[in-house]
Tab-separated table of C-alpha atoms and ligand atoms in Angstrom:
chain	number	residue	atom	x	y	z
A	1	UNK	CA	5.133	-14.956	9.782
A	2	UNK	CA	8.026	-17.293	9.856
A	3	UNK	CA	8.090	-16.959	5.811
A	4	UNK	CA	12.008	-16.262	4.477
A	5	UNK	CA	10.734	-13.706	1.520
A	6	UNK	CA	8.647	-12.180	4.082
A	7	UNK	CA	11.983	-11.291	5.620
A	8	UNK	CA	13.827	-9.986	2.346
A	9	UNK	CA	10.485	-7.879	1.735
A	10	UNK	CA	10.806	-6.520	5.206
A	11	UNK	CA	14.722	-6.479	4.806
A	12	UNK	CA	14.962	-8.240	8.236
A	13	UNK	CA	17.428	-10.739	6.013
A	14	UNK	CA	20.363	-9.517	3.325
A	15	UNK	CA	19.240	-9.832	-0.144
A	16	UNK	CA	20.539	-8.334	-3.350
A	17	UNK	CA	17.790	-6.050	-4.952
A	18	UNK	CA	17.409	-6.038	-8.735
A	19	UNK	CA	13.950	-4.109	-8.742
A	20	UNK	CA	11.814	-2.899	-6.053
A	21	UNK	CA	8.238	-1.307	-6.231
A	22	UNK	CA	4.910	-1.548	-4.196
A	23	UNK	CA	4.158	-4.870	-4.962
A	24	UNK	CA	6.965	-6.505	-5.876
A	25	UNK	CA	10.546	-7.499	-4.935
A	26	UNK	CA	13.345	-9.105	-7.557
A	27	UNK	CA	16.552	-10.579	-5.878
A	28	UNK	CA	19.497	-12.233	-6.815
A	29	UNK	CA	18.656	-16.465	-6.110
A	30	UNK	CA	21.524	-17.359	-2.858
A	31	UNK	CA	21.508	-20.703	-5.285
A	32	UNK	CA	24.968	-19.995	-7.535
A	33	UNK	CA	23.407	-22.809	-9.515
A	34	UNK	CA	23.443	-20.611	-13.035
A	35	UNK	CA	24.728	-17.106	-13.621
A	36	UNK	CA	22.010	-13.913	-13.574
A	37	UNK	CA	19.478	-16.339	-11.394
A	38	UNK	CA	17.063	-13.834	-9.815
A	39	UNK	CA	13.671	-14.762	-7.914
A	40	UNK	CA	10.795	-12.042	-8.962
A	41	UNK	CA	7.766	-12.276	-5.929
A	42	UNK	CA	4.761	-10.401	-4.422
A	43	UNK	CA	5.320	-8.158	-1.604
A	44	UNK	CA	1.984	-9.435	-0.502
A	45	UNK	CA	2.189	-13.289	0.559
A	46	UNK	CA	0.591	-16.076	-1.015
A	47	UNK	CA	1.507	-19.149	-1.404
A	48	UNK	CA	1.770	-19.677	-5.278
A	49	UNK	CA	-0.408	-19.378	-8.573
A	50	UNK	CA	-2.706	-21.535	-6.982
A	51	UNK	CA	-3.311	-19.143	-3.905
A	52	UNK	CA	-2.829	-16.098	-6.183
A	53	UNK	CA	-5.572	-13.259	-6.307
A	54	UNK	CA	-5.689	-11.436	-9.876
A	55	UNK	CA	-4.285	-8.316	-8.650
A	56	UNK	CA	-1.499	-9.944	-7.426
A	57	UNK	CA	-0.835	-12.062	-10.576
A	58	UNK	CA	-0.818	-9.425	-12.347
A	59	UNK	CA	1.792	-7.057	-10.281
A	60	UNK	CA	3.920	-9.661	-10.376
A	61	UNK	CA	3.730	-10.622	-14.241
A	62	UNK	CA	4.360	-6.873	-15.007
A	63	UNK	CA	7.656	-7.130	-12.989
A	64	UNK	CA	8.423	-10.371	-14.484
A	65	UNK	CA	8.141	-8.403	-17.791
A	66	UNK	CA	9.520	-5.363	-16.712
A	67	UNK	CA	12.975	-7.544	-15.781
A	68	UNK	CA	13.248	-9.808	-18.481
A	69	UNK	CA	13.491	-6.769	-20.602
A	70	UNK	CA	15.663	-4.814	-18.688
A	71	UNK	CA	17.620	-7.968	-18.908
A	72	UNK	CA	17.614	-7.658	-22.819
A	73	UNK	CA	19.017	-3.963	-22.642
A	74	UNK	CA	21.865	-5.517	-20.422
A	75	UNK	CA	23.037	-7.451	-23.419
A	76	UNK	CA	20.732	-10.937	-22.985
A	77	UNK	CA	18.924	-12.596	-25.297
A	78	UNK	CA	16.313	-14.250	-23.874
A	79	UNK	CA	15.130	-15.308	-20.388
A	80	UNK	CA	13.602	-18.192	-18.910
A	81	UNK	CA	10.632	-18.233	-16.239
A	82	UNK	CA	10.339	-20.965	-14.087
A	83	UNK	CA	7.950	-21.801	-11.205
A	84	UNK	CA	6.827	-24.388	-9.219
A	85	UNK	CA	3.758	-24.045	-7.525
A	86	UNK	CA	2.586	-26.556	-4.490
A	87	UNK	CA	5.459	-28.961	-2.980
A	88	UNK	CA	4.913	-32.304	-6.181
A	89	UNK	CA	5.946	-29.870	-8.110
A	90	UNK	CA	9.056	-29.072	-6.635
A	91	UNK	CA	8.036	-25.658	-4.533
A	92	UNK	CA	10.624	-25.219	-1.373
A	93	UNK	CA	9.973	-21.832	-0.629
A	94	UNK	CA	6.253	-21.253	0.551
A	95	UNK	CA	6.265	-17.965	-1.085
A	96	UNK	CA	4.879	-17.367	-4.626
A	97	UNK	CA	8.260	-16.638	-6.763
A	98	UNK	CA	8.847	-16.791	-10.541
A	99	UNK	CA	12.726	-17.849	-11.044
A	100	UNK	CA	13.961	-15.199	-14.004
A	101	UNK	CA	17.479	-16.766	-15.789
A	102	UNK	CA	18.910	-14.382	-18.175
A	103	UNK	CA	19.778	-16.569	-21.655
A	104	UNK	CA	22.720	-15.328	-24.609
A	105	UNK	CA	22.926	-17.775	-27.508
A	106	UNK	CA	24.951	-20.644	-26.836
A	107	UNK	CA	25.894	-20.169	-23.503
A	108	UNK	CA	25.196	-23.661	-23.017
A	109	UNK	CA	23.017	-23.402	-20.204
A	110	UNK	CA	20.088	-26.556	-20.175
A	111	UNK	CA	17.268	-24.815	-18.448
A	112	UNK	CA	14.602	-26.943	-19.590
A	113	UNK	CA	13.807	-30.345	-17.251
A	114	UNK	CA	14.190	-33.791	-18.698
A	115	UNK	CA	11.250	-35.544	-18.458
A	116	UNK	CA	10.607	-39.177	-18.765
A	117	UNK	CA	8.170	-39.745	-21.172
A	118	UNK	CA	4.856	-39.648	-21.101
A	119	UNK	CA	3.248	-42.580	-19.453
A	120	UNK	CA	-0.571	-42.490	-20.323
A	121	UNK	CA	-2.160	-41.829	-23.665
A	122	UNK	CA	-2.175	-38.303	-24.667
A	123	UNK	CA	-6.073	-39.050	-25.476
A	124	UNK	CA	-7.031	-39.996	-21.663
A	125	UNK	CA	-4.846	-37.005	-20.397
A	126	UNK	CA	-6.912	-34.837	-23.261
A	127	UNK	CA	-10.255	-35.795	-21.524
A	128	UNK	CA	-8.912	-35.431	-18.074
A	129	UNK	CA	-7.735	-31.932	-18.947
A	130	UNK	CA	-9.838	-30.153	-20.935
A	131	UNK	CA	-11.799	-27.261	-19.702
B	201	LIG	P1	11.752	-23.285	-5.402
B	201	LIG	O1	12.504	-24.573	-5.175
B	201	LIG	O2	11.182	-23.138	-6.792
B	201	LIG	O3	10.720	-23.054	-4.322
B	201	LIG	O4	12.837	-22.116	-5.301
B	201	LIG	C1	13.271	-21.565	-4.109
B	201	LIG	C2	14.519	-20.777	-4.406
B	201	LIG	O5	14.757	-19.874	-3.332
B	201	LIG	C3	15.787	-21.628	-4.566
B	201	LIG	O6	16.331	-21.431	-5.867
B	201	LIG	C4	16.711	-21.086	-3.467
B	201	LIG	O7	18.067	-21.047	-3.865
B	201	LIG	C5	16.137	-19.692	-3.230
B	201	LIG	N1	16.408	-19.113	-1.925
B	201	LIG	C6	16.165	-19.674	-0.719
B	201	LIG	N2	16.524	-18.825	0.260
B	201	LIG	C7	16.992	-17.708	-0.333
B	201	LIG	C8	17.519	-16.461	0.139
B	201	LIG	N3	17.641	-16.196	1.456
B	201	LIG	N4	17.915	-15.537	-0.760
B	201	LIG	C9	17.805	-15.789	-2.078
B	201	LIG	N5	17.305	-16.930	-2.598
B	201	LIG	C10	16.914	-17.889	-1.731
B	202	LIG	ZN1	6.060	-14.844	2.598
């Protein structure tokens, strides 16, 4: 499969391991965009949450877990998880990740997107949503 993950997993590409197990891989993001930017996926491929069996989900939340504490003991604060899942919502890699970004206090790092403003009434989305 021509899927770049794929090729970290199978370590046919360079990648700098944070934490390894059966399931799961955690690597440094190539990005340089913000410091401590790691990518936590699935050793097994899917495409993201939307193509994600249970099992899987849930392999990959532990890790996601499992690192953003580990990233507490190294001094952090706080992390933020970020994901985009099918290609409007930003997805370039076809390979279910969770972005991890270690957070201190006041480090000045904006992490969080700036939206618009919403552009229909909250009561229409409400009805459109609910489950
Ligand atoms: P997204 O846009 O949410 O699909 O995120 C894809 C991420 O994968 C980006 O942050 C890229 O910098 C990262 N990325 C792409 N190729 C590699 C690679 N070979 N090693 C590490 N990170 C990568
Ligand atoms: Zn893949």
């Amino acid at each position: 499969m021509n899927c770049i993950f794929c090729k970290i997993i199978q370590k046919e590409i360079p990648s700098t391991i944070i934490y390894e197990d059966e399931h799961t891989l955690v690597f440094m993001d190539i990005a340089k965009d913000v410091d401590g930017h790691m990518l936590a996926i699935p050793k097994k491929h899917v495409k993201n949450i939307l193509d994600c069996d249970t099992e899987t989900l849930h392999h990959l939340m532990n890790t996601v877990q499992k690192v953003s504490q580990h990233c507490i003991d190294c001094g952090y604060d706080g992390v933020n998880l970020l994901n985009a899942s099918g290609e409007s919502a930003g997805q370039s890699v076809p390979h279910f990740h969770i972005h991890i970004i270690p957070r201190k206090h006041q480090d000045g790092i904006d992490a969080w997107p700036h939206f618009n403003g919403a552009l229909t009434h909250p009561e229409i989305l409400f009805q459109l949503l609910k489950m």
